[in-house]
Each structure stands twice: as structure tokens, then as C-alpha cells.
Coordinates of C-alpha atoms in Angstrom, one line a residue:
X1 CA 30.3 68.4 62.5
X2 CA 30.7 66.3 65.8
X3 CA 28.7 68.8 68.6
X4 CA 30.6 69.7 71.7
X5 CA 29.9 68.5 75.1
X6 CA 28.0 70.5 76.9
X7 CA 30.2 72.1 80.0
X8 CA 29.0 71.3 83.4
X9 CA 29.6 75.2 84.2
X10 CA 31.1 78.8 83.4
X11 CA 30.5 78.9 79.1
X12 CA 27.4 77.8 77.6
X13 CA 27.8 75.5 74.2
X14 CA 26.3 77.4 70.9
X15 CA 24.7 74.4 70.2
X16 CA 22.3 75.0 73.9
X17 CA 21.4 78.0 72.1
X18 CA 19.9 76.9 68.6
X19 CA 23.1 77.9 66.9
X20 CA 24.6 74.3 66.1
X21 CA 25.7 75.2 62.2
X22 CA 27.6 78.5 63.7
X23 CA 30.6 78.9 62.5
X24 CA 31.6 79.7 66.2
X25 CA 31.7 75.9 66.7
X26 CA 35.0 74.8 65.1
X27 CA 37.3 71.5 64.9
X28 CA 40.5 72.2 67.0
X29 CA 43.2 69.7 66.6
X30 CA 46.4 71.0 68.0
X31 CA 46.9 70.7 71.6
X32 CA 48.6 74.2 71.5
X33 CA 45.0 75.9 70.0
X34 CA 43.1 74.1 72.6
X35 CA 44.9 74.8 75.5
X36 CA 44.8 78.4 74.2
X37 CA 41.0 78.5 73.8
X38 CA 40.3 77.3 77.1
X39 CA 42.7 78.4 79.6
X40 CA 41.4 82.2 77.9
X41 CA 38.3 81.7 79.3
X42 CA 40.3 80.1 83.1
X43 CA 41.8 83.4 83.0
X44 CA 38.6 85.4 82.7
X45 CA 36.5 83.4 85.6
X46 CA 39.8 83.4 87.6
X47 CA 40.3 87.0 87.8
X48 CA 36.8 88.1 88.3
X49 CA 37.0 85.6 91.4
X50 CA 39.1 88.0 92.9
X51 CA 36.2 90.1 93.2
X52 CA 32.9 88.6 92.9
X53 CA 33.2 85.6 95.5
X54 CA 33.2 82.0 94.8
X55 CA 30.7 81.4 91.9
X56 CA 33.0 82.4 89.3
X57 CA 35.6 80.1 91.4
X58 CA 33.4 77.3 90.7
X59 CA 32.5 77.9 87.5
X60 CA 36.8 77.9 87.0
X61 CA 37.0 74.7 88.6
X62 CA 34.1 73.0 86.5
X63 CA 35.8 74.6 83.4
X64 CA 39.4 73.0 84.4
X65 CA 37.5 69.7 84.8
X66 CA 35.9 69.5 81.9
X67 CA 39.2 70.6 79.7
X68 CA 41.3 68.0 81.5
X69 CA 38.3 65.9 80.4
X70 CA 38.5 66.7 76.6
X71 CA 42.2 66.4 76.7
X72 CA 41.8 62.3 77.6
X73 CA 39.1 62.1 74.8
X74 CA 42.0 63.3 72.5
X75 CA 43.2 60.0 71.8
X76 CA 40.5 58.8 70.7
X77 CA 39.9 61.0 68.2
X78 CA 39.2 64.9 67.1
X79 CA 36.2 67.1 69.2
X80 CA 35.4 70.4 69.0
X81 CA 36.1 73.8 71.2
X82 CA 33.8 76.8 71.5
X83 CA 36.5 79.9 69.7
X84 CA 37.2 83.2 71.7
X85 CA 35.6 86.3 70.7
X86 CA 39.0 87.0 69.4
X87 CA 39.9 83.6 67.8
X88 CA 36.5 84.0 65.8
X89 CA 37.5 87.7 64.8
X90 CA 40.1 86.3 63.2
X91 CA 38.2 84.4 61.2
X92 CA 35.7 86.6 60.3
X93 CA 39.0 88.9 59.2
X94 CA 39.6 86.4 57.1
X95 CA 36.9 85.0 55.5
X96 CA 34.3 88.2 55.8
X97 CA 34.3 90.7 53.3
X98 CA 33.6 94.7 54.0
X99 CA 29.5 94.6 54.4
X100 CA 28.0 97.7 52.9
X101 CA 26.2 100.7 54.3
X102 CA 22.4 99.7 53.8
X103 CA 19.3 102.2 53.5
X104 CA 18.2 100.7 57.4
X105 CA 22.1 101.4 58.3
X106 CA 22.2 105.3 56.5
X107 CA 18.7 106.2 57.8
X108 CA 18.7 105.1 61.6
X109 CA 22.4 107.2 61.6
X110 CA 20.3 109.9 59.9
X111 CA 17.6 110.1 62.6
X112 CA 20.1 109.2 65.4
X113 CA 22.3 112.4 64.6
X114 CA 19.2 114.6 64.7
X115 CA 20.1 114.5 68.2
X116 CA 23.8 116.0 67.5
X117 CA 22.0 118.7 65.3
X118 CA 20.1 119.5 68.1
X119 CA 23.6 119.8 70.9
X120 CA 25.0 121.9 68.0
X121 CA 22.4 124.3 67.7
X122 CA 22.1 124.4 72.4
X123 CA 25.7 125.3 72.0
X124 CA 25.5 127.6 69.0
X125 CA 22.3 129.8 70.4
X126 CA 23.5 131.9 73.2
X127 CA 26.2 133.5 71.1
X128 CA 23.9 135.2 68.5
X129 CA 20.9 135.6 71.0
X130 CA 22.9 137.5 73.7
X131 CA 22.1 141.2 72.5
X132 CA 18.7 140.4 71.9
X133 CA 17.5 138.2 74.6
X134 CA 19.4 141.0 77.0
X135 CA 17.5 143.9 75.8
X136 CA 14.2 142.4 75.1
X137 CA 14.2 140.9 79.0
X138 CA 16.7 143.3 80.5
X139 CA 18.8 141.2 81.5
X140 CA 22.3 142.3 83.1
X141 CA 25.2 140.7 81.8
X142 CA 26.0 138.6 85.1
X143 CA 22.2 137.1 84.5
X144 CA 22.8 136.0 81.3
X145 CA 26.2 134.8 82.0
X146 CA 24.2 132.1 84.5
X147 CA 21.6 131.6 81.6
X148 CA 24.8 130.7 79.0
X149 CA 26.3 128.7 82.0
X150 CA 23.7 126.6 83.1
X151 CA 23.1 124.5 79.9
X152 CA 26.3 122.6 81.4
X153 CA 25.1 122.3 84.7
X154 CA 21.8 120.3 83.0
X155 CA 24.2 118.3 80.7
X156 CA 26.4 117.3 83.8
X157 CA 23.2 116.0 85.4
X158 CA 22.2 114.2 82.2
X159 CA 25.2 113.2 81.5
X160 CA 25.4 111.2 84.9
X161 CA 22.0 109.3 84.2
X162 CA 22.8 108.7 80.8
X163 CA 24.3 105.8 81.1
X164 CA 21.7 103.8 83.3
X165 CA 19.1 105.3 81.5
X166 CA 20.1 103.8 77.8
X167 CA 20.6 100.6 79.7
X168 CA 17.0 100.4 81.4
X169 CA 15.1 101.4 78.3
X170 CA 17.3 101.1 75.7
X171 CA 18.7 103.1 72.7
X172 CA 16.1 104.4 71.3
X173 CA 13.5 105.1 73.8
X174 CA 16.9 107.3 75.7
X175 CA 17.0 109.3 72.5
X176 CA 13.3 110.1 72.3
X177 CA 12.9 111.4 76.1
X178 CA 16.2 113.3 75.9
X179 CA 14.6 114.8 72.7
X180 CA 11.0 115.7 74.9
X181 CA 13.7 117.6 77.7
X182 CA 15.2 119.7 74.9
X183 CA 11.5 120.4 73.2
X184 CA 10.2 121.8 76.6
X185 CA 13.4 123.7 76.7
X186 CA 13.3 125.5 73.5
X187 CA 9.7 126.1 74.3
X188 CA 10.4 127.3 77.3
X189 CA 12.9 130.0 76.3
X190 CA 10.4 130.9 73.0
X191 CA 7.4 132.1 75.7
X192 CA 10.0 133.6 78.1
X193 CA 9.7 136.7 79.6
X194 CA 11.4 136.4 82.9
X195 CA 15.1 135.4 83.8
X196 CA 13.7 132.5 85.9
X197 CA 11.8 130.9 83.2
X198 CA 14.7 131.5 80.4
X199 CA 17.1 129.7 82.7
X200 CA 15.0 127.0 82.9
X201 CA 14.8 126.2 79.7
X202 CA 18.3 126.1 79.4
X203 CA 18.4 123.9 81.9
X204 CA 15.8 121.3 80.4
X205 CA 18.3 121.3 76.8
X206 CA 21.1 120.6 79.1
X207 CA 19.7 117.8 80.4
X208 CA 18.7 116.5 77.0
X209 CA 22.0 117.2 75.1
X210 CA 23.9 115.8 78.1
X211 CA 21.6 112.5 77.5
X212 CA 22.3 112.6 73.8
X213 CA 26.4 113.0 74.0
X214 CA 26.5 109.5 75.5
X215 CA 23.7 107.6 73.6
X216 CA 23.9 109.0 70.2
X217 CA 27.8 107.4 69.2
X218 CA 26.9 104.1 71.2
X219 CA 24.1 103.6 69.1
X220 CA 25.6 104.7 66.1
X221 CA 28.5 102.3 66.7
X222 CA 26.2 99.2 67.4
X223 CA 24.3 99.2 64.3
X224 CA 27.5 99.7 61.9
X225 CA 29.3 97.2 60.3
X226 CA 32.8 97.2 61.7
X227 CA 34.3 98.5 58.1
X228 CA 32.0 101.5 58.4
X229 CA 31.8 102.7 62.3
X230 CA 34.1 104.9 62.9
X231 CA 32.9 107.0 59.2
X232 CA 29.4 107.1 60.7
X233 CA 30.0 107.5 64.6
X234 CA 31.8 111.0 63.1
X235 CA 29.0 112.0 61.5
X236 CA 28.0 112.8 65.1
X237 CA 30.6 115.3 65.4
X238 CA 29.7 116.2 61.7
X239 CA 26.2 117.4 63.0
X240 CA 27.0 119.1 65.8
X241 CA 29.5 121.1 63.8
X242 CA 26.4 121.9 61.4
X243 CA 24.1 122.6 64.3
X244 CA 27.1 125.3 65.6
X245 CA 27.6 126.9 62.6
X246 CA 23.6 127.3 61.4
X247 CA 22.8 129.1 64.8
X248 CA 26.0 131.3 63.9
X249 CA 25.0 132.3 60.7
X250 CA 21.1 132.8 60.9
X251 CA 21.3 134.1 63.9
X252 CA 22.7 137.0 63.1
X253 CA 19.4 137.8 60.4
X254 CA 16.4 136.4 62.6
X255 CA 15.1 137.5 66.7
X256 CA 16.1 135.3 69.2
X257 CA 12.7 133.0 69.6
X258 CA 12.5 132.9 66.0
X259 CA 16.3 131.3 66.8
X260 CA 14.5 129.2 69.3
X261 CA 11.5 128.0 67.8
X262 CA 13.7 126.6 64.8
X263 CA 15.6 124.7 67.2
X264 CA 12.5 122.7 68.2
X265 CA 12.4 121.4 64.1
X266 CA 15.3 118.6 65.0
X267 CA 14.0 117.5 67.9
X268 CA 10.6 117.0 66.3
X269 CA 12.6 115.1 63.3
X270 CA 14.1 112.4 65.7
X271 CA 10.9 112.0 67.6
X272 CA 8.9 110.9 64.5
X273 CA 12.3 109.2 63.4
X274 CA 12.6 107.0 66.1
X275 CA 9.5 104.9 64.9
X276 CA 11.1 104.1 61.9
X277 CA 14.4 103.0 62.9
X278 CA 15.6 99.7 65.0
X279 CA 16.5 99.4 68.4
X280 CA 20.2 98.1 68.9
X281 CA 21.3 94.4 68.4
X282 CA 24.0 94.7 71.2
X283 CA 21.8 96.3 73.7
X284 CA 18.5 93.4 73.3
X285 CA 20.8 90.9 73.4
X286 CA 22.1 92.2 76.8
X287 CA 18.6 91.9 77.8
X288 CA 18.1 88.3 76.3
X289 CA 16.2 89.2 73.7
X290 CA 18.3 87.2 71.1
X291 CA 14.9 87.1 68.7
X292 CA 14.8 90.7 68.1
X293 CA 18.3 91.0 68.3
X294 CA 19.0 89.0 64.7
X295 CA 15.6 90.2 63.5
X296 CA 17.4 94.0 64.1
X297 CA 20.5 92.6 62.8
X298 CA 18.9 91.3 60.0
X299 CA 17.2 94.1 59.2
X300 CA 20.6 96.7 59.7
X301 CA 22.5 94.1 56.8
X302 CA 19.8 93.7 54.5
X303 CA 17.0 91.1 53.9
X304 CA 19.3 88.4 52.3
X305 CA 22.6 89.2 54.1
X306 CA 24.4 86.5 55.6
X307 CA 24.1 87.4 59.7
X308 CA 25.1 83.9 61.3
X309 CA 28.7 85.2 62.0
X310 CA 27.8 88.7 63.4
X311 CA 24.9 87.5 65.3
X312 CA 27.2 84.4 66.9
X313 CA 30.2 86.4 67.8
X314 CA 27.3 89.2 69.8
X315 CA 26.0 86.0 70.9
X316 CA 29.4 84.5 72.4
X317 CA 31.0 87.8 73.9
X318 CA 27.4 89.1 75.6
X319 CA 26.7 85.3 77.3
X320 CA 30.8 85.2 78.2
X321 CA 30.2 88.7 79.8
X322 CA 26.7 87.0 81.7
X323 CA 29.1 84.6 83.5
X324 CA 30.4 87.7 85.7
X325 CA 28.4 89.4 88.8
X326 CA 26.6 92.6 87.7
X327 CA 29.2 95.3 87.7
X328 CA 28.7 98.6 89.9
X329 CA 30.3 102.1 89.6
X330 CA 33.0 101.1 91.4
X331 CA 33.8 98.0 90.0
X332 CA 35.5 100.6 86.7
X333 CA 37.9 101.0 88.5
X334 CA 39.3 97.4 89.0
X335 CA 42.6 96.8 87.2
X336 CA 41.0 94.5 84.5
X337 CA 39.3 98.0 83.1
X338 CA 42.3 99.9 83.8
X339 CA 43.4 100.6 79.8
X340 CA 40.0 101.4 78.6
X341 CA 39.1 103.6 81.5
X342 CA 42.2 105.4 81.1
X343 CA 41.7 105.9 77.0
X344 CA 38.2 106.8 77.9
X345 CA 38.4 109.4 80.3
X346 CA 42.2 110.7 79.4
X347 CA 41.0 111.7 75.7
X348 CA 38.0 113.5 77.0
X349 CA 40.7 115.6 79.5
X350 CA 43.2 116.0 76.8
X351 CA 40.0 117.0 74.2
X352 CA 38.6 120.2 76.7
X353 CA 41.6 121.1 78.0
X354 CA 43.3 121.8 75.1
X355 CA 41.1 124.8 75.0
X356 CA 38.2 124.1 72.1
X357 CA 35.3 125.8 74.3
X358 CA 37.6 128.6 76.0
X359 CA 38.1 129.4 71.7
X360 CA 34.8 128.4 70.5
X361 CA 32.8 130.6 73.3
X362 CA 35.1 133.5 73.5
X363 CA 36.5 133.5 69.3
X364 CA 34.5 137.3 69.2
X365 CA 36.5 138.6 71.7
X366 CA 39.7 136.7 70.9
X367 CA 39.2 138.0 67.4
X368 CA 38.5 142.0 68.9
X369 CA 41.9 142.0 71.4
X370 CA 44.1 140.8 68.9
X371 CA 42.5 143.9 66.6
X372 CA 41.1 141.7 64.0
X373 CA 37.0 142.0 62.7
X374 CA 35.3 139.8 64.5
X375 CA 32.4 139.4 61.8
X376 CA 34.9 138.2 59.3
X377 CA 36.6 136.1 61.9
X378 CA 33.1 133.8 62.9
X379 CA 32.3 134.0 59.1
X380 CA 36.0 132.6 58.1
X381 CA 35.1 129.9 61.6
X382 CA 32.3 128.7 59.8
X383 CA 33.8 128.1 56.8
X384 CA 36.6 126.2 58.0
X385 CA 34.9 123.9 60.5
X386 CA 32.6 122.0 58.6
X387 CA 34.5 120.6 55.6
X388 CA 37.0 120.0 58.1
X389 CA 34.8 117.4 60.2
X390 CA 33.2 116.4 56.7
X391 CA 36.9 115.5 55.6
X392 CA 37.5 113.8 59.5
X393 CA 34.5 112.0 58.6
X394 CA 35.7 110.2 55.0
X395 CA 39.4 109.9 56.4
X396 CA 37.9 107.9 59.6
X397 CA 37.8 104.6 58.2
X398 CA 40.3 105.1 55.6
X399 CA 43.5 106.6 57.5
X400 CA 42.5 104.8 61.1
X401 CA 41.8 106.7 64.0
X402 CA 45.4 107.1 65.4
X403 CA 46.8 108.8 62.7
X404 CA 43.8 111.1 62.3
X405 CA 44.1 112.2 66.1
X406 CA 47.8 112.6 66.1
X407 CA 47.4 115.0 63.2
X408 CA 44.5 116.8 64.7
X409 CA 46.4 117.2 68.3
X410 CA 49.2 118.5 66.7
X411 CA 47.5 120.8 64.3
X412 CA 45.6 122.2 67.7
X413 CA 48.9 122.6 69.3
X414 CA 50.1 124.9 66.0
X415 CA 47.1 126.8 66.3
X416 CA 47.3 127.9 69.9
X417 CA 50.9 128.1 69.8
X418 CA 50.6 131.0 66.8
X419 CA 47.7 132.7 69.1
X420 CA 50.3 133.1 72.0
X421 CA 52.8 134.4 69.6
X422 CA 50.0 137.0 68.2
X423 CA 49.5 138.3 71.7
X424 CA 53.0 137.9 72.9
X425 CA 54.5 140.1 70.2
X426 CA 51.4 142.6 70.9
X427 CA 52.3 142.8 74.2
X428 CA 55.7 143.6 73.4
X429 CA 54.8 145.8 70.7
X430 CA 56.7 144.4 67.9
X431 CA 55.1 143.3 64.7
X432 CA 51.4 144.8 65.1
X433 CA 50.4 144.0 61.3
X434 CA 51.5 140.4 62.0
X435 CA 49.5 140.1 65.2
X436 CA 46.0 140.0 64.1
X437 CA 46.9 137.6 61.5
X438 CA 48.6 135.4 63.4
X439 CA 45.5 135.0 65.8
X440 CA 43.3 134.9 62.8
X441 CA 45.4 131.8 61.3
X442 CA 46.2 130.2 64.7
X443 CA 42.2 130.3 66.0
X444 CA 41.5 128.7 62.1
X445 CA 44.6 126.3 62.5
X446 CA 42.8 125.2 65.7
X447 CA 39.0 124.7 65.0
X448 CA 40.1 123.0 61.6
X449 CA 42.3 120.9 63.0
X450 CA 39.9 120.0 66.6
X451 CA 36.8 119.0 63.5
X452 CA 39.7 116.8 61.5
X453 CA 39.7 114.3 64.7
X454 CA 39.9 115.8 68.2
X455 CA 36.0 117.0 68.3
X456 CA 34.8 113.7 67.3
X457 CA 37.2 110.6 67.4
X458 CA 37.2 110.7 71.3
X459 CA 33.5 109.7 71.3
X460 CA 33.9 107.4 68.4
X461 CA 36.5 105.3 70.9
X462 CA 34.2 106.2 73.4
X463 CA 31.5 104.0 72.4
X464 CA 34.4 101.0 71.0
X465 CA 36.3 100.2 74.1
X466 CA 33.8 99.7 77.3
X467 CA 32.3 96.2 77.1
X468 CA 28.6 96.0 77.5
X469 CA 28.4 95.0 80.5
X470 CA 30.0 98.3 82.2
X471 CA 29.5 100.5 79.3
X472 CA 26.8 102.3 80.8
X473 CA 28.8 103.1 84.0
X474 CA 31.9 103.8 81.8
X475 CA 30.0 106.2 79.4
X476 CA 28.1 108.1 82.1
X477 CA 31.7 108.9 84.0
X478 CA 33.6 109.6 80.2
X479 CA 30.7 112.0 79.4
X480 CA 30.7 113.9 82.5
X481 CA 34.2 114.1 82.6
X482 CA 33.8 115.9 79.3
X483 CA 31.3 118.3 80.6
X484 CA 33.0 118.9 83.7
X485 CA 36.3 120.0 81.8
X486 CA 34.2 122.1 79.3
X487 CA 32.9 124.2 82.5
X488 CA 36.2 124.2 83.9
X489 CA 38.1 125.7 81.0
X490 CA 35.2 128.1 80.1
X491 CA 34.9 129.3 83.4
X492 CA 38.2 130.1 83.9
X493 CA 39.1 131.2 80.6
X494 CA 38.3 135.1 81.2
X495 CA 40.2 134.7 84.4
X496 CA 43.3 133.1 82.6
X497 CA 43.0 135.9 80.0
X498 CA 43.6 139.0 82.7
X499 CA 46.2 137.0 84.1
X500 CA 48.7 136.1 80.9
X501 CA 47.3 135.9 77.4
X502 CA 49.7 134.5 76.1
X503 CA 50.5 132.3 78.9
X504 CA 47.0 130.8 78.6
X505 CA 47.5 129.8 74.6
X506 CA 51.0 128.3 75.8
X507 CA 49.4 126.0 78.0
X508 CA 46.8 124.9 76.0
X509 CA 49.2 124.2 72.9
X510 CA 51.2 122.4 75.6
X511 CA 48.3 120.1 76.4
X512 CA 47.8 119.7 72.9
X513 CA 51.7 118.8 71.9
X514 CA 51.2 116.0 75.1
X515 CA 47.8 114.3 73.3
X516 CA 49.8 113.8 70.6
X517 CA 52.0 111.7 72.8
X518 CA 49.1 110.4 74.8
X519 CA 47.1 108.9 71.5
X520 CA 50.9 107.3 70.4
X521 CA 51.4 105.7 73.8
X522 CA 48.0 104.5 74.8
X523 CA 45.2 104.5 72.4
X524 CA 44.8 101.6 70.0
X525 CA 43.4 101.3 66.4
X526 CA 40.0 100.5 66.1
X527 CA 39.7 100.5 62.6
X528 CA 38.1 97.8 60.7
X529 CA 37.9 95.4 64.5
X530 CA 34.5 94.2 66.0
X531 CA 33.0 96.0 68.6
X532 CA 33.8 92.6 70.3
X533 CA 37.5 92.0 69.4
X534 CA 38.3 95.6 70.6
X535 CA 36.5 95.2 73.9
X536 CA 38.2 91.8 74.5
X537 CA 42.2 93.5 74.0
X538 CA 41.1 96.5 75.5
X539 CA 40.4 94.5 78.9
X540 CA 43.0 92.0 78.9
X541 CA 42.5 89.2 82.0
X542 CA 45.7 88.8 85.0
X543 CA 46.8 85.3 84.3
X544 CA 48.4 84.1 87.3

């Protein structure tokens, strides 16, 4: 294979970087696939000029040069061309088969999802615990209303840090300190016996959860092999569905800081995990530490797997992505980020304000107005939810994730749509055998449907569309967004409630019928695509 001149600026040759036999290095003979190669990466320096000054216009200038270059050497005979991140993804499509889900892969998702366990079981506790921790403290209902409350504040705040912080110190070392928030807070609400001391607590595992929404699927999503990512960035969603639905159930036999000091077990689990389990490819070779990145790779694929096409393609997109200034917040909201910004944040509107936590927190109470038994209601919940996210999780990577969330918006949309006709026709006071049952089936409809795809795809898409180099940005603003809207609707739910029950399940089955036209209009497939191919037509370049 002839090696490629080196380029005087702009994109580094593989061959610079001890990767001569890569098969990113190819023979390009058509004038066509040429231009095509090169002018992709004109139209990547030439729209970041717009913004980051005249380096990047250099480097365009010294890329044009050397192409017009290569194009009077093609006379004489054949050279070769550095492939796009795409153009290689192609052939890796073609020539790659489906790598398997190694012990490494199966047991760093294991101890990474330890951390979803541990948001389920945050979110799960207060709803058991209330009667206790109220007459054991004497605490009034407004007091423990701020003590339910305030775990979103904290996971707001973490959620805002999150981002930064997994880029500073990396995937694993963000999943450990989250974890030591959430074990003082647990702790902290075992030994309580004030208000002040309870609440903060709460706080602490807000923090930590709020940490753990963003870091847990990214980390998930960079170890995977592309045939496998979207099965195992679920079995986030899985977890926290487990974690929901534990607290639920054992709550109900066991005090409240028995409830609390088995939510320290999980957190204790990932801690020790952590040790076992390697850090991120992606994320050291942002850093430059392309050593440990293919010894991590290496070690995620097995011991004789064949890396050199994985490991180039990380290679080639993270040192494309190096060319560009270092992004700020601001700098997500420049037009070349507009589609995966929009996907990122809109599903994460469309997910909480279809209603999940105004039905999640309030089922009891939804089940007790339209006169059915609450008990059997949360036991029939439980039931229902996680097979449903179990079944979301082996239809991820089978079905796709369009199809899955398009079935799961417009199962939600059903659901609330039969719980405003249960309390429309009790308010007019027709049908009252039919309206308990209809709430019953629609608040069932809903949570199945939500763990089918809504509750976890979002995140899975989440971690697939931000490149690397504004991914932490991107997933600290996605994640608060989420939190925001979950304190939003569950705020205002009681509120809505006095004002028009019915009304309130109309509108969220309307927001639910326009997902279903959001995901067909906007969100792409993901299945089976490199982390690298999807970031790459997610953030198409302005030509001129």
C-alpha cells in the first residue's frame, strides 16, 4: 500500500499516528470519490470558520492546496485518501460482522446500571415511607411534601455538573462520586430525626441520581458494540424500573430506615464494581490517551478480537473533532448542532410532559378518585412495568428505535386518553361500573407502554447523537431539561387536577399523539450505526 502524503494542515495522516496497515487508509481511484472525501472535510473547517476565527480558515486553505496537489499527481498514477468517518462506516457495514456481547461488555453494564438501581429505588422511597417517616418525625404534610420535592432540586444541580464533571474525570470516577453523594444521603435519612437533616439527605441522592442519569447511558453506549447498544443502554431504564417497583413492594412490609439502609446495598455494589470494570475508549481518547484507549477496547471485544477498525474509525472522528476550537455552552446552539439538539432536548419535553411522573407519583390517588383499590392498582403497576421495559429491552436492537417509540407514544396517548374518558363519564355520571375500569386499564395502558420505549429510548439517543466534543455540554442541558419538566408536571399536577380532570389526561394524551409525530418527523434510526457514523449525519456541515 503506497502511504499518503502527509497534509501540510487541518487532518492528520493515520500513518503519523502508528496506524499505517489501517484499513482507514484506502486506494481511491475515481475522481468523483476523491473529490467527495476531501471537499467533506473543506466543508467541516469551512463552517466552523464562521465561528472560531482564522485557524480553521487556514487549515481550509492548506487542505484545498494539498487536494489540488494530489489531483496533478493523478496522472501519474494511483495515491491514497484518508476515508470519512462515514465512508469507513460503510465499509465496516460491509465487511464487519455483529461482534458479540463479551463477559468485560455484560459485567461493566452490570456494575454501571447499579447506578439506575439506585435512581429507581430515590424515586420509589418516598411513596411507601410517607406514613411512617410522618408519624415517627411528625412531620406535617407540607414538610414532607418539600422532603419528596427536593430530591429534584439536587438532581437539577447535578444534573447541570454532570456533564463537565464526566469529562474532567472521566466515566467511571463520575459514577463512583455520584454513588458517595447518594451513600451519605441514605445515611443521612437512616439517623434522621429532624426535618432539616431528612431533607438533606434527600438532597445529597438528588445530586447523585442527577449525576448518574447523564453518565450511566453514555458509558453504557461507549463500551457496546454498535449491534448491541441500544439492547444494553435500555437496561438502564430496565433498572430503574426494578429499583421503582422493589421500593413499592417491600416497602409496604419493612419501617422506613430499614427502606433506607437497603438502599445503601447498590451504591456499595458499584463502588466496589468500579475497580473491576474499564474506563471508556471514546472518553481516553478525547484525552489522548490512545494506549489505554485500544488496551480498553481490546479488553471490551475480547483478548483475540480484531480492534484495528473500531479503534481507527474512534481514532479518525475524535482527531477530525481536535481540528475545531474547544466548544462552550453556547456554541450548542450554532446551526451545525441544530438537529441533534433539537432530538435531544424535544424527546426529553415530549417524555415528561406526556405525564409519566404526574401518574407515577400520584397512581394511589388516581386509582382512589376514580373508586378503584388502590393496593390492587400499585400491585397490577408493578406487574405490568417491568416485563414491559424487559420486552423494550430485547425489541431495542431488533425492531429499531423508531418503531419502538412510535408504538410506545401512541400506546401512552391510549392510556391517558381512556383515563379522561373514566373521569369524564364520572363527572357526568353515566357509566360508574365502567369508570374505575377504564382508569385502571388506561393508568396500565400508560406505564406499559412509557417502559416499552418512551422511559428509556430517549436516553438511549441521548447518549448516540452529541459528538464528543460537545457531548458533555449537550448531555448536562438534555438532562436538566428532563428534570426541569419532571418538577414541572409534578408540581402542577394537583393543581391541574382541581381545575379539569379530565382536561388534564386530554392534554397529556394530546402530547403524547404529537411524539408520535415528533419521532416520525425528526428522530433518526440508530440501530446497528457507529457511535461515529450517527454523530457525523446527525450534524451535517453548511456547504456554501
Amino acid at each position: 500500500m503506497t502511504q499518503m502524503e502527509k497534509p501540510r494542515s487541518g487532518v492528520r495522516c493515520f500513518t503519523d499516528l502508528g496506524c499505517s496497515q489501517s484499513p482507514m487508509i484506502a486506494k481511491v481511484k475515481g475522481e468523483t470519490e476523491r473529490t467527495s472525501v476531501v471537499y467533506g472535510f473543506m466543508r467541516l473547517m469551512k463552517f466552523s470558520s464562521l465561528f472560531d476565527g482564522s485557524d480553521n480558515r487556514e487549515a481550509l486553505s492548506n487542505i484545498r492546496t494539498t487536494h489540488m496537489g494530489n489531483r496533478r499527481e493523478e496522472e501519474d498514477g494511483p495515491s491514497t485518501l484518508l476515508l470519512t468517518t462515514t465512508d469507513s462506516s460503510r465499509l465496516r457495514g460491509r465487511n464487519s460482522s455483529p461482534s458479540p456481547a463479551t463477559g468485560v461488555v455484560v459485567f461493566s453494564t452490570m456494575v454501571a446500571v447499579c447506578g439506575s438501581y439506585v435512581y429507581g429505588s430515590a424515586v420509589g422511597f418516598s411513596s411507601p415511607a410517607q406514613t411512617g417517616i410522618m408519624d415517627d418525625l411528625g412531620l406535617s404534610l407540607k414538610e414532607y411534601s418539600v422532603f419528596g420535592s427536593i430530591l429534584t432540586i439536587g438532581a437539577m444541580i447535578g444534573a447541570v455538573m454532570s456533564g463537565k464533571i464526566a469529562d474532567k474525570f472521566g466515566r467511571r470516577r463520575t459514577m463512583g462520586l455520584s454513588q458517595m453523594f447518594c451513600l451519605f444521603g441514605w445515611l443521612a435519612i437512616l439517623y434522621s430525626e429532624v426535618s432539616w437533616l431528612l431533607d438533606a439527605g434527600r438532597l445529597l441522592i438528588g445530586y447523585g441520581i442527577g449525576v448518574i442519569s447523564y453518565v450511566v447511558p453514555v458509558y453504557i453506549a461507549e463500551i457496546t458494540p454498535q449491534n448491541l447498544r441500544g439492547s444494553f443502554t435500555t437496561a438502564n431504564q430496565l433498572l430503574i424500573s426494578i429499583g421503582i417497583s422493589v421500593m413499592w413492594l417491600i416497602g409496604i412490609l419493612i419501617p422506613w430506615r430499614t427502606l433506607a439502609l437497603i438502599g445503601t446495598v447498590p451504591c456499595l455494589l458499584q463502588v466496589l464494581g468500579l475497580f473491576f470494570i474499564p474506563e471508556s475508549p471514546r472518553w481516553l481518547a478525547k484525552i489522548d490517551r490512545w494506549k489505554d484507549c485500544e488496551s480498553a477496547l481490546q479488553r471490551l471485544r475480547g483478548e483475540n478480537a480484531e480492534i484495528s477498525e473500531e479503534a481507527a474509525e474512534i481514532r479518525d472522528y475524535t482527531e477530525t473533532l481536535q481540528q475545531l476550537s474547544e466548544t462552550k455552552f453556547f456554541d450548542l446552539f450554532q446551526p451545525e448542532y441544530a438537529k441533534s439538539l433539537i432530538v435531544g432536548v424535544g424527546l426529553m419535553v415530549l417524555q415528561q410532559f406526556g405525564g409519566v411522573n404526574a401518574i407515577a407519583f400520584y397512581a394511589n390517588s388516581i386509582f382512589i378518585s376514580a373508586g378503584f383499590s388502590s393496593s390492587i392498582g400499585s400491585i397490577a403497576l408493578v406487574l405490568v412495568q417491568v416485563p414491559c421495559t424487559l420486552l423494550g429491552v430485547l425489541l431495542m436492537d431488533v425492531s429499531g428505535r423508531r418503531p419502538l417509540l412510535m408504538v410506545s407514544a401512541a400506546g401512552t396517548c391510549l392510556g391517558c386518553l381512556l383515563l379522561g374518558i373514566s373521569f369524564l363519564l364520572q363527572d357526568l355520571r353515566q357509566n360508574k361500573g365502567l369508570s374505575p375500569i377504564l382508569a385502571l386499564v388506561g393508568v396500565l395502558v400508560f406505564k406499559g407502554s412509557f417502559s416499552l420505549g418512551m422511559g428509556g429510548i430517549p436516553w438511549v439517543i441521548m447518549s448516540e447523537i452529541f459528538p464528543i466534543n460537545i457531548k458533555s455540554s449537550a448531555g448536562s442541558l438534555v438532562t436538566l431539561v428532563n428534570w426541569f419538566g419532571s418538577w414541572i408536571v409534578s408540581y402542577s399536577f394537583n393543581f391541574l387536577m382541581k381545575c379539569s380532570t379530565e382536561g388534564t389526561f386530554f392534554m397529556f394524551s394530546s402530547v403524547c399523539f404529537f411524539t408520535v409525530l415528533f419521532v416520525a418527523k425528526l428522530v433518526p434510526e440508530t440501530k446497528g450505526r457507529s457511535l461515529e457514523e450517527i454523530q457525523t449525519s446527525m450534524n451535517p456541515l453548511m456547504e456554501n
